[in-house]
Amino acid sequence: MEKDASLLVEETELGGRRPKGVARYLVFGLGVVWSLFQLWATELGTLDPMRLRAVHLAFALALAFLAYPGRRGPRDRIPLLDWGLALLGVAGALYVVFEYYGITQLRGGIPSQQDVFMGTLTLVVLFLAAWRVVGPALPIIASVFILYALTGPKGLLPFTLPPWLQLHAGSQWGQLMGQLYTTAEGIWGVPLGVSATFVFLFVLFGALLERAGAGHFFIQAAYALLGHFRGGPAKAAVVASALTGVVSGSSVSNVVTTGTFTIPLMKRVGYPPEKAGAVEVASSSNGQLMPPVMGAAAFIMAEFLGIPYSQLILIAVIPAVLAYATLFITVHLEALHLGLKGVPRSELPPVGPILRSGFHYLLPLVYLIYALVGLRLTPERAALNTIFLMLVLILLQEVWRAHRGKTGLGFGLLRGGRLILEGLEAGARGMVGIALATASAGVIVGIVTMTGIGFGLTDIVERLSGGNLLLVLILAQLASLLLGMGLPTTANYIVMASLVVPVVLQLAEKAGYAVPPVAAHMFVFYFGIMADSTPPVALAAYAASAIARSDFWRTAVQGFVYELRTALLAYMFFFSPKLLLLGVGSVAEGVWIVLSALLGLTAFSASLVGFLHKRTTLLERALLMAAALTLVIPGVLTDAIGLALFLLVYAMQRVRK
């Protein structure tokens, strides 16, 4: 079953095809060359953005067909059709590189017939690749937007939609290709630009750190430090997943990396299989919330908001810490509820040797945070410097191990070089889905800009909600969760940020709420992440249930229940942006805001688990839920009511036999 979970990661994150012979080395070499190209381009810093994005997508399209088999395609060889599709994708993307001067200068923004043909070819191949790698939802949604762009009295499809939705005259195919293929407002737009710059470097850094052995160290350190506490393996899973989330932006790979070790240990101390899997699902899904590496969507958010990434990670740090602190409290309450114990200290690995064996893995993370926040370097330069530090660290680590093992300097350098090449290839493979998702989502963003559909959507949402902001947020939440069932987090965020966030901000302003744009963006970002643990898709739950040997539906539902605290947290910082460190007047005020939020989240978790000091009655659970919901609303009175309700339940349990 653990093997099934590993295969799921390989198929969804890295591509499930492992060809033999020359093709194997070609695919491996293609990944290494892509990573080296990205490092060179960042160091050079003078490549035109559109050309850089085109080369970036060319590599992604090639690997999509060579490393990812079709639904029934062979996994040990590459069919001729896939070779052909890979070549067509590369040709379509590189056409922009070689014809860049003609496209941008000679033709004055009017695409030639050849431009239109190559744009059509690239769009079709892109959608086929995205269908194969990230699933059918994104290409289908993008195709619907294309049909909308072509609809109208002057469009290729002369159908007229209702007046509140038909906000444009319609486009001919050539006009549409001009927008999507020959400008930076479609395929080559901001989302792909972020993928080709910030995201690739951070994913590559994570891949190198993982290959060096940091993931294993984080798990062992968390287990050694926390395993002896009540329900210790679950607490170790929470901490290890938070640390692994810094390295990996993927919930599925996080589940397999940490869960293979922690889930059997949770079962050993008494957690039912479904709950053991669910703890790992919830903790791994939240890995993308944890700065400094928050997944691709966070970099795109910074770009959309027009703020430095270093500022965004400071904004995001308090909610991320609260999310994990509350999950830690949740598993503690669950352990009390189930009457569990910890692992005897004698059976745990020794803390000192574990920490000494891997403390050096913290050096690049510390430098990255210092470079972003202290030195205020750009994300590209900070990540590039950190990658160079990682390369040196890997070589020194393997030379030291070779020296201790008396295997020779040459052997250590050879093994270090091998780990570096594997990290370069793994980083490239991990970027294929992100590059395709951002390019496909760029089509949607381009059409939203071109047609003004967002204005019509505002009218629709306002009619459905009656102008009630809370109902608007619930609709946005449901839309994000539904989209997330078929879209990766990055694409989900891009669609929501383009369509829904402007609506939320406009209706919030009408309702008299001064909501900072970053709060609305973070709101949809959080629910996009929750989709990874929301049934019926819930890929993270598939992986966890495979490892736990548990029923998928029970694991997924329990994981979703644990994740509900993330939903409450999103509402908290939307209505109280001071949780995002925005407009905090003093340290005392900031501390109180954080403590009141933690109290509300604890009350919420206790209500869901059914345990605080003792097992809760229905009345006590209702009072705890009321305390949690009251603490969502900022203000002295609401905080006082929430605190009073929480203390009332605690007092009731203390006096109850």
XYZ file of C-alpha atoms in Angstrom:
657
model
C 0.000 0.000 0.000
C 2.890 2.368 0.735
C 4.190 1.495 -2.718
C 0.816 2.537 -4.180
C 1.132 5.915 -2.429
C 4.646 6.406 -3.820
C 3.371 5.576 -7.296
C 0.623 8.172 -6.861
C 3.256 10.818 -6.115
C 5.351 9.730 -9.082
C 2.377 9.850 -11.421
C 0.937 13.157 -10.199
C 4.105 15.075 -9.338
C 6.984 13.679 -11.399
C 5.387 11.714 -14.237
C 4.946 7.965 -14.078
C 7.016 7.064 -17.141
C 10.469 5.564 -16.705
C 11.655 4.690 -20.229
C 14.551 2.348 -20.870
C 17.657 2.736 -22.972
C 18.626 5.987 -24.669
C 15.197 7.564 -24.006
C 15.794 7.282 -20.263
C 18.991 9.317 -20.452
C 17.391 11.796 -22.845
C 14.520 12.515 -20.436
C 16.927 12.745 -17.511
C 19.226 15.044 -19.461
C 16.315 17.224 -20.583
C 15.355 17.829 -16.952
C 18.944 18.649 -15.958
C 19.388 21.022 -18.922
C 16.114 22.794 -18.077
C 17.301 23.431 -14.520
C 20.704 24.616 -15.738
C 19.032 26.928 -18.257
C 16.900 28.488 -15.515
C 19.964 29.031 -13.328
C 21.866 30.572 -16.243
C 18.947 32.813 -17.225
C 18.541 34.066 -13.665
C 22.246 34.730 -13.255
C 22.349 36.503 -16.629
C 19.225 38.520 -15.862
C 18.971 40.096 -19.324
C 16.700 37.719 -21.241
C 13.513 39.265 -22.569
C 10.621 38.083 -20.351
C 8.503 36.768 -23.230
C 11.389 34.766 -24.687
C 12.271 33.359 -21.266
C 8.671 32.264 -20.751
C 8.557 30.645 -24.193
C 11.715 28.578 -23.585
C 10.374 27.671 -20.124
C 7.136 26.378 -21.636
C 9.009 24.545 -24.418
C 10.858 22.442 -21.813
C 7.609 21.805 -19.915
C 5.738 20.681 -23.052
C 8.565 18.341 -24.037
C 8.707 16.697 -20.599
C 4.909 16.530 -20.392
C 4.744 14.088 -23.304
C 8.030 12.289 -22.634
C 7.786 11.846 -18.845
C 3.994 11.565 -18.431
C 2.312 8.659 -20.220
C -1.225 8.943 -21.517
C -4.028 7.211 -19.678
C -3.308 3.885 -21.364
C 0.166 4.684 -22.639
C 3.202 2.495 -21.897
C 5.390 3.437 -18.954
C 8.624 1.795 -20.045
C 8.924 3.376 -23.497
C 7.905 6.541 -25.354
C 5.483 6.002 -28.272
C 6.072 7.760 -31.584
C 2.948 9.881 -31.051
C 4.353 11.324 -27.827
C 7.643 12.148 -29.557
C 5.650 13.964 -32.226
C 3.531 15.914 -29.715
C 6.654 16.895 -27.781
C 8.292 18.227 -30.960
C 5.143 20.160 -31.932
C 4.968 21.721 -28.463
C 8.613 22.760 -28.598
C 8.160 24.182 -32.112
C 5.090 26.186 -31.093
C 6.794 27.685 -28.048
C 10.150 28.398 -29.693
C 8.437 30.056 -32.666
C 7.865 33.041 -30.371
C 11.582 33.107 -29.543
C 12.749 33.114 -33.157
C 9.968 35.371 -34.489
C 10.030 37.705 -31.504
C 11.189 40.771 -33.433
C 8.595 40.291 -36.166
C 5.785 39.670 -33.673
C 6.561 42.634 -31.424
C 8.011 45.158 -33.884
C 7.282 44.505 -37.560
C 3.641 43.445 -37.430
C 2.495 46.071 -34.934
C 0.390 43.693 -32.862
C -1.530 42.305 -35.868
C -0.809 38.575 -36.146
C 0.084 37.083 -39.524
C -1.550 33.910 -40.811
C 1.583 32.035 -39.761
C 1.309 33.513 -36.249
C -2.312 32.425 -36.041
C -1.457 28.903 -37.242
C 1.403 28.487 -34.772
C -0.703 29.976 -31.977
C -3.492 27.495 -32.690
C -1.005 24.625 -32.752
C 0.560 25.721 -29.455
C -2.830 26.145 -27.766
C -4.007 22.661 -28.805
C -0.749 21.005 -27.706
C -0.783 22.972 -24.436
C -4.304 21.793 -23.617
C -3.400 18.186 -24.493
C -0.349 18.376 -22.222
C -2.304 20.003 -19.386
C -5.038 17.351 -19.723
C -2.393 14.653 -19.372
C -0.446 16.198 -16.483
C -2.902 18.200 -14.342
C -6.209 16.637 -15.421
C -9.097 17.608 -17.709
C -10.672 20.362 -15.604
C -8.292 23.188 -16.504
C -8.297 22.647 -20.305
C -12.093 22.333 -20.256
C -12.559 25.537 -18.233
C -10.099 27.400 -20.487
C -11.941 26.103 -23.563
C -15.237 27.431 -22.196
C -13.625 30.854 -21.793
C -12.352 30.669 -25.379
C -15.893 29.923 -26.594
C -17.128 32.886 -24.577
C -14.534 35.144 -26.215
C -15.671 33.992 -29.666
C -19.364 34.532 -28.871
C -21.022 37.809 -29.792
C -22.423 39.795 -32.726
C -18.942 40.339 -34.211
C -17.464 37.045 -33.041
C -16.662 33.819 -34.822
C -19.715 32.328 -33.079
C -22.485 34.886 -33.670
C -24.583 33.871 -30.670
C -25.808 36.557 -28.291
C -25.744 35.852 -24.584
C -27.945 37.642 -21.989
C -27.112 41.378 -21.770
C -25.654 41.124 -18.242
C -23.133 38.545 -19.526
C -22.503 39.653 -23.117
C -20.093 42.444 -22.228
C -18.081 42.367 -25.444
C -18.765 42.282 -29.167
C -17.002 38.973 -29.718
C -13.696 38.086 -31.368
C -12.589 36.388 -34.556
C -10.072 33.559 -34.214
C -7.188 35.681 -35.482
C -7.937 38.407 -32.948
C -8.059 35.858 -30.153
C -4.720 34.333 -31.161
C -3.262 37.818 -31.269
C -4.294 38.287 -27.643
C -3.329 34.859 -26.354
C -0.203 34.046 -28.386
C 1.506 37.192 -29.645
C 1.219 39.334 -26.510
C 2.083 38.924 -22.834
C -1.641 38.959 -21.962
C -2.409 35.289 -22.518
C -0.233 32.173 -22.530
C 2.893 34.261 -21.903
C 1.263 36.317 -19.151
C 2.117 37.010 -15.519
C 1.329 33.483 -14.199
C 3.784 31.799 -16.588
C 6.262 34.605 -15.943
C 6.210 33.855 -12.230
C 6.616 30.134 -12.975
C 9.649 30.872 -15.177
C 11.379 33.039 -12.584
C 10.566 32.747 -8.862
C 8.780 29.421 -8.748
C 11.263 27.311 -10.665
C 14.143 28.361 -8.437
C 12.253 27.674 -5.210
C 11.059 24.274 -6.447
C 14.615 23.452 -7.482
C 15.890 24.510 -4.063
C 13.349 22.202 -2.422
C 14.337 19.307 -4.685
C 18.037 19.749 -3.861
C 17.313 20.026 -0.141
C 15.208 16.866 -0.286
C 17.893 14.961 -2.227
C 20.468 16.046 0.351
C 18.416 14.289 3.056
C 16.650 17.178 4.794
C 13.210 15.564 4.635
C 14.372 12.477 6.507
C 16.150 14.672 9.068
C 13.025 16.762 9.746
C 10.957 13.628 10.348
C 13.525 11.996 12.626
C 14.088 15.214 14.607
C 10.353 15.771 15.150
C 9.877 12.154 16.227
C 12.853 12.222 18.601
C 11.696 15.474 20.234
C 7.948 14.773 20.470
C 7.427 11.023 20.257
C 7.316 10.469 24.033
C 4.433 12.922 24.597
C 0.802 11.777 24.680
C -0.099 10.979 21.070
C 3.505 11.881 20.231
C 3.696 10.419 16.704
C 0.742 12.594 15.624
C 2.428 15.687 17.052
C 5.640 14.670 15.293
C 3.635 14.346 12.063
C 2.345 17.909 12.441
C 5.798 19.384 13.077
C 7.516 17.242 10.436
C 4.907 18.185 7.823
C 5.301 21.876 8.640
C 9.073 21.570 8.170
C 8.702 19.433 5.041
C 6.222 21.962 3.681
C 9.096 24.447 3.626
C 10.892 22.062 1.259
C 7.954 20.746 -0.768
C 5.004 22.706 -2.061
C 2.993 19.537 -2.701
C 0.532 18.049 -0.241
C 0.652 14.593 -1.875
C 4.434 14.258 -1.779
C 4.391 15.668 1.771
C 1.968 12.909 2.809
C 4.178 10.204 1.355
C 7.452 11.702 2.629
C 6.316 12.079 6.235
C 3.341 9.723 6.353
C 5.286 6.602 5.402
C 7.051 7.015 8.744
C 4.485 8.731 10.984
C 1.226 6.970 10.065
C 2.361 3.475 11.181
C 3.665 5.034 14.417
C 0.331 6.782 15.037
C -1.468 3.487 14.550
C 0.970 1.807 16.918
C 0.130 4.144 19.825
C -3.610 3.719 19.269
C -4.860 6.127 16.610
C -7.487 4.457 14.410
C -6.193 4.083 10.819
C -8.628 6.692 9.457
C -7.594 9.286 12.019
C -3.898 8.535 11.581
C -4.255 9.129 7.848
C -6.421 12.198 8.390
C -3.853 13.854 10.699
C -1.252 13.459 7.957
C -3.666 14.792 5.328
C -4.426 17.928 7.327
C -0.814 18.623 8.290
C 0.533 17.967 4.790
C -2.134 20.048 3.041
C -1.152 23.032 5.151
C 2.490 22.787 4.039
C 1.833 25.398 1.341
C 0.830 27.916 4.021
C 4.251 27.911 5.675
C 6.757 30.625 4.697
C 9.324 31.112 3.284
C 8.383 28.678 0.483
C 4.595 28.726 0.093
C 4.107 27.063 -3.273
C 3.704 28.602 -6.716
C 0.421 30.360 -5.959
C 2.041 32.593 -3.324
C 4.564 33.987 -5.803
C 1.766 34.724 -8.266
C -0.197 36.388 -5.460
C 2.703 38.746 -4.739
C 2.850 39.605 -8.436
C -0.911 40.195 -8.686
C -0.836 42.386 -5.584
C 2.268 44.255 -6.706
C 4.080 43.727 -3.389
C 7.511 42.202 -2.661
C 7.444 38.503 -1.857
C 9.380 39.269 1.330
C 6.413 41.370 2.472
C 3.947 38.617 1.620
C 5.730 36.002 3.717
C 5.650 38.350 6.708
C 1.914 38.830 6.140
C 1.360 35.070 5.887
C 3.461 33.907 8.827
C 0.970 34.437 11.695
C -1.949 32.581 10.034
C 0.417 29.743 9.057
C 1.716 29.376 12.612
C -1.849 29.532 13.954
C -2.957 26.823 11.508
C -0.250 24.431 12.685
C -0.543 25.393 16.370
C -4.265 24.647 16.264
C -3.689 21.321 14.506
C -1.142 20.471 17.213
C -3.781 21.251 19.848
C -6.350 19.228 17.879
C -4.225 16.073 17.852
C -3.521 16.576 21.569
C -7.257 16.752 22.294
C -7.785 13.709 20.073
C -5.125 11.830 22.038
C -6.841 12.755 25.323
C -10.182 11.745 23.849
C -8.832 8.327 22.823
C -6.799 7.862 26.022
C -3.523 7.448 24.136
C 0.043 7.415 25.425
C 3.353 8.277 23.809
C 6.236 6.083 22.673
C 8.616 5.107 25.520
C 11.707 7.314 25.498
C 13.897 4.194 25.357
C 12.430 3.303 21.953
C 12.991 6.751 20.440
C 16.107 7.766 18.521
C 18.502 9.879 20.631
C 17.867 13.593 20.227
C 21.478 14.807 20.316
C 22.918 12.643 17.521
C 19.838 13.281 15.339
C 20.136 17.057 15.650
C 23.900 16.985 15.109
C 23.507 14.856 11.988
C 21.286 17.369 10.212
C 21.666 20.823 11.715
C 23.441 21.936 8.531
C 20.164 21.569 6.605
C 18.886 24.596 8.496
C 21.675 26.830 7.167
C 20.216 27.352 3.664
C 16.747 27.943 5.135
C 18.107 30.529 7.567
C 20.048 32.207 4.770
C 16.972 32.244 2.499
C 14.859 33.988 5.140
C 17.680 36.429 5.897
C 18.187 37.172 2.192
C 14.467 37.811 1.643
C 13.617 39.705 4.817
C 16.942 41.053 6.076
C 18.877 41.841 2.893
C 15.638 42.415 0.907
C 17.023 40.651 -2.142
C 14.627 39.819 -4.960
C 13.146 36.311 -4.698
C 15.135 35.249 -7.787
C 18.480 36.389 -6.381
C 17.741 35.053 -2.884
C 16.749 31.650 -4.274
C 19.687 31.549 -6.689
C 22.199 32.308 -3.931
C 20.559 29.677 -1.726
C 20.785 27.091 -4.521
C 24.508 27.807 -4.934
C 24.857 27.381 -1.160
C 22.983 24.066 -1.425
C 25.326 22.793 -4.153
C 28.342 23.506 -1.949
C 26.604 21.990 1.091
C 25.803 18.748 -0.774
C 29.391 18.350 -1.957
C 30.827 19.088 1.508
C 28.330 16.722 3.137
C 29.250 13.826 0.855
C 32.988 14.498 1.143
C 32.661 14.468 4.955
C 30.654 11.236 4.857
C 33.226 9.677 2.544
C 35.997 10.782 4.906
C 34.216 9.260 7.913
C 33.498 6.082 5.981
C 37.056 5.999 4.635
C 35.830 5.593 1.064
C 37.939 8.374 -0.398
C 37.547 11.980 -1.535
C 36.789 10.979 -5.102
C 33.885 8.770 -4.032
C 32.418 11.605 -1.961
C 32.636 14.094 -4.834
C 31.149 11.535 -7.222
C 28.205 10.839 -4.923
C 27.699 14.567 -4.319
C 27.661 15.201 -8.064
C 25.130 12.413 -8.530
C 22.833 13.873 -5.854
C 23.076 17.305 -7.501
C 22.153 15.907 -10.933
C 19.224 13.989 -9.402
C 18.075 17.171 -7.664
C 18.301 19.171 -10.905
C 16.213 16.559 -12.717
C 13.678 16.226 -9.882
C 13.261 20.011 -9.737
C 12.531 20.139 -13.461
C 10.041 17.274 -13.291
C 8.316 18.943 -10.369
C 7.868 22.085 -12.465
C 6.084 20.500 -15.435
C 2.606 20.642 -13.896
C 3.123 24.164 -12.546
C 4.324 25.507 -15.917
C 1.410 23.932 -17.796
C -1.118 25.072 -15.188
C 0.115 28.674 -15.227
C 0.221 28.795 -19.044
C -3.307 27.380 -19.324
C -4.595 29.663 -16.578
C -2.976 32.558 -18.444
C -5.459 31.883 -21.249
C -8.298 32.434 -18.780
C -6.701 35.606 -17.374
C -6.195 36.962 -20.895
C -9.812 36.393 -21.843
C -11.067 37.919 -18.583
C -9.026 41.036 -19.401
C -10.152 41.032 -23.022
C -13.886 40.565 -22.459
C -14.555 42.235 -19.104
C -16.468 39.191 -17.875
C -15.624 40.103 -14.283
C -18.143 42.953 -14.355
C -20.930 40.557 -15.301
C -19.841 38.150 -12.591
C -20.135 40.928 -10.004
C -23.785 41.438 -10.969
C -24.475 37.687 -10.783
C -22.912 37.284 -7.336
C -24.607 40.419 -6.037
C -27.988 39.098 -7.178
C -27.408 35.665 -5.664
C -26.177 37.041 -2.348
C -28.467 40.041 -2.083
C -25.353 42.081 -1.295
C -24.720 40.126 1.926
C -20.927 39.959 2.330
C -20.949 36.787 4.430
C -22.983 35.008 1.761
C -20.571 36.310 -0.887
C -17.681 34.766 1.042
C -19.518 31.458 1.383
C -20.130 31.440 -2.388
C -16.435 32.222 -2.972
C -15.485 29.432 -0.563
C -17.687 26.891 -2.339
C -16.432 27.984 -5.758
C -12.814 27.614 -4.632
C -13.418 24.166 -3.140
C -15.297 22.987 -6.246
C -12.636 24.296 -8.610
C -9.941 22.778 -6.415
C -11.396 19.323 -6.930
C -10.250 19.497 -10.556
C -7.527 22.131 -10.565
C -4.111 22.231 -8.897
C -3.751 24.888 -6.206
C -1.874 27.284 -8.490
C -4.462 27.243 -11.282
C -7.295 27.390 -8.757
C -5.812 30.510 -7.191
C -5.237 32.218 -10.565
C -8.849 31.627 -11.646
C -10.247 32.767 -8.301
C -7.954 35.810 -8.143
C -8.967 36.840 -11.662
C -12.701 36.256 -11.347
C -13.819 36.173 -7.725
C -11.440 38.368 -5.710
C -12.422 41.582 -7.590
C -16.077 40.730 -6.947
C -15.464 40.149 -3.236
C -13.539 43.420 -2.873
C -16.160 45.423 -4.759
C -19.065 44.021 -2.755
C -17.118 44.417 0.518
C -16.648 48.097 -0.311
C -20.377 48.448 -1.008
C -21.104 46.793 2.350
C -18.838 49.305 4.114
C -15.911 46.971 4.896
C -12.414 48.280 4.166
C -10.873 44.924 3.276
C -7.203 44.998 2.173
C -6.767 43.217 -1.186
C -4.230 40.817 0.336
C -6.874 39.527 2.790
C -9.220 38.620 -0.081
C -6.398 36.955 -2.028
C -5.303 34.984 1.033
C -8.920 33.957 1.615
C -9.259 32.196 -1.757
C -5.687 30.871 -1.471
C -6.561 29.093 1.787
C -9.650 27.455 0.330
C -7.727 26.416 -2.756
C -5.302 24.574 -0.503
C -8.191 22.971 1.402
C -9.345 21.379 -1.852
C -6.454 18.878 -1.625
C -8.147 17.353 1.405
C -11.762 17.765 0.244
C -13.569 14.626 -0.990
C -14.416 13.241 -3.471
C -11.040 14.012 -5.121
C -8.682 14.639 -2.159
C -5.459 13.238 -3.631
C -3.717 13.714 -0.302
C -6.306 11.445 1.327
C -5.768 8.786 -1.359
C -2.073 8.707 -0.508
C -2.694 8.707 3.261
C -5.336 5.973 3.131
C -3.012 3.819 1.035
C -0.298 4.095 3.703
C -2.713 3.720 6.649
C -4.574 0.813 4.989
C -7.784 2.652 5.807
C -11.036 3.392 4.024
C -10.539 6.337 1.661
C -13.884 8.012 2.365
C -13.538 7.867 6.136
C -9.970 9.161 5.919
C -10.955 11.964 3.534
C -13.953 13.071 5.594
C -11.955 13.029 8.836
C -9.144 14.963 7.153
C -11.667 17.518 5.910
C -13.034 17.861 9.459
C -9.528 18.546 10.775
C -9.037 21.069 7.945
C -12.161 23.051 8.849
C -10.051 25.051 11.282
C -8.240 26.447 8.214
C -11.596 27.641 6.872
C -12.391 29.421 10.142
C -8.920 30.986 10.112
C -9.556 32.379 6.614
C -12.734 34.094 7.843
C -10.852 35.408 10.872
C -8.173 37.250 8.935
C -10.679 38.460 6.338
C -12.738 40.234 8.997
C -9.693 41.063 11.142
C -6.777 41.870 8.793
C -4.623 42.666 11.829
C -4.005 38.905 11.963
C -2.009 39.545 8.787
C 0.005 42.195 10.664
C -1.854 44.960 8.798
C -2.618 48.077 10.832
C -1.483 46.700 14.211
C -0.995 49.666 16.534
C 1.239 48.065 19.176
C 2.900 44.829 20.202
C 0.312 44.348 22.966
C -2.536 44.691 20.464
C -0.855 42.210 18.118
C -0.345 39.670 20.903
C -3.976 39.945 22.002
C -5.251 39.498 18.445
C -3.153 36.364 17.996
C -4.166 34.919 21.383
C -7.875 35.578 20.816
C -7.634 33.912 17.394
C -5.853 30.916 18.921
C -8.534 30.678 21.606
C -11.281 30.761 18.979
C -9.554 28.089 16.889
C -9.017 25.931 19.998
C -12.706 26.220 20.908
C -13.599 25.260 17.331
C -11.304 22.213 17.399
C -12.573 21.119 20.809
C -16.129 21.313 19.507
C -15.278 19.178 16.472
C -13.244 16.600 18.418
C -15.768 16.462 21.256
C -13.210 16.893 24.023
C -11.806 19.762 26.077
C -11.006 18.836 29.670
C -13.422 15.922 29.415
C -15.740 14.536 26.762
C -18.157 17.275 25.781
C -21.929 17.113 25.898
C -24.021 18.450 23.008
C -24.634 21.658 24.950
C -20.915 22.116 25.625
C -20.056 21.518 21.971
C -22.625 24.105 20.947
C -21.221 26.640 23.435
C -17.675 25.999 22.196
C -18.793 26.508 18.597
C -20.541 29.727 19.594
C -17.331 30.897 21.315
C -15.320 30.145 18.168
C -17.714 31.951 15.834
C -17.922 34.942 18.192
C -14.141 35.255 18.214
C -14.142 35.448 14.399
C -15.611 38.955 14.675
C -13.017 41.505 15.858
C -13.855 43.702 18.816
C -13.546 43.928 22.594
C -17.167 42.874 23.205
C -17.053 39.827 20.910
C -13.697 38.752 22.355
C -15.114 39.062 25.879
C -18.195 36.994 24.967
C -16.069 34.317 23.269
C -13.690 34.103 26.232
C -16.603 33.910 28.672
C -18.245 31.061 26.736
C -14.964 29.138 26.560
C -14.330 29.535 30.308
C -17.947 28.583 31.037
C -17.525 25.249 29.239
C -14.210 24.594 30.971
C -15.775 25.361 34.377
C -18.766 23.118 33.581
C -16.390 20.246 32.803
C -14.303 20.802 35.908
C -17.304 20.508 38.218
C -18.902 17.673 36.246
C -18.050 14.159 37.423
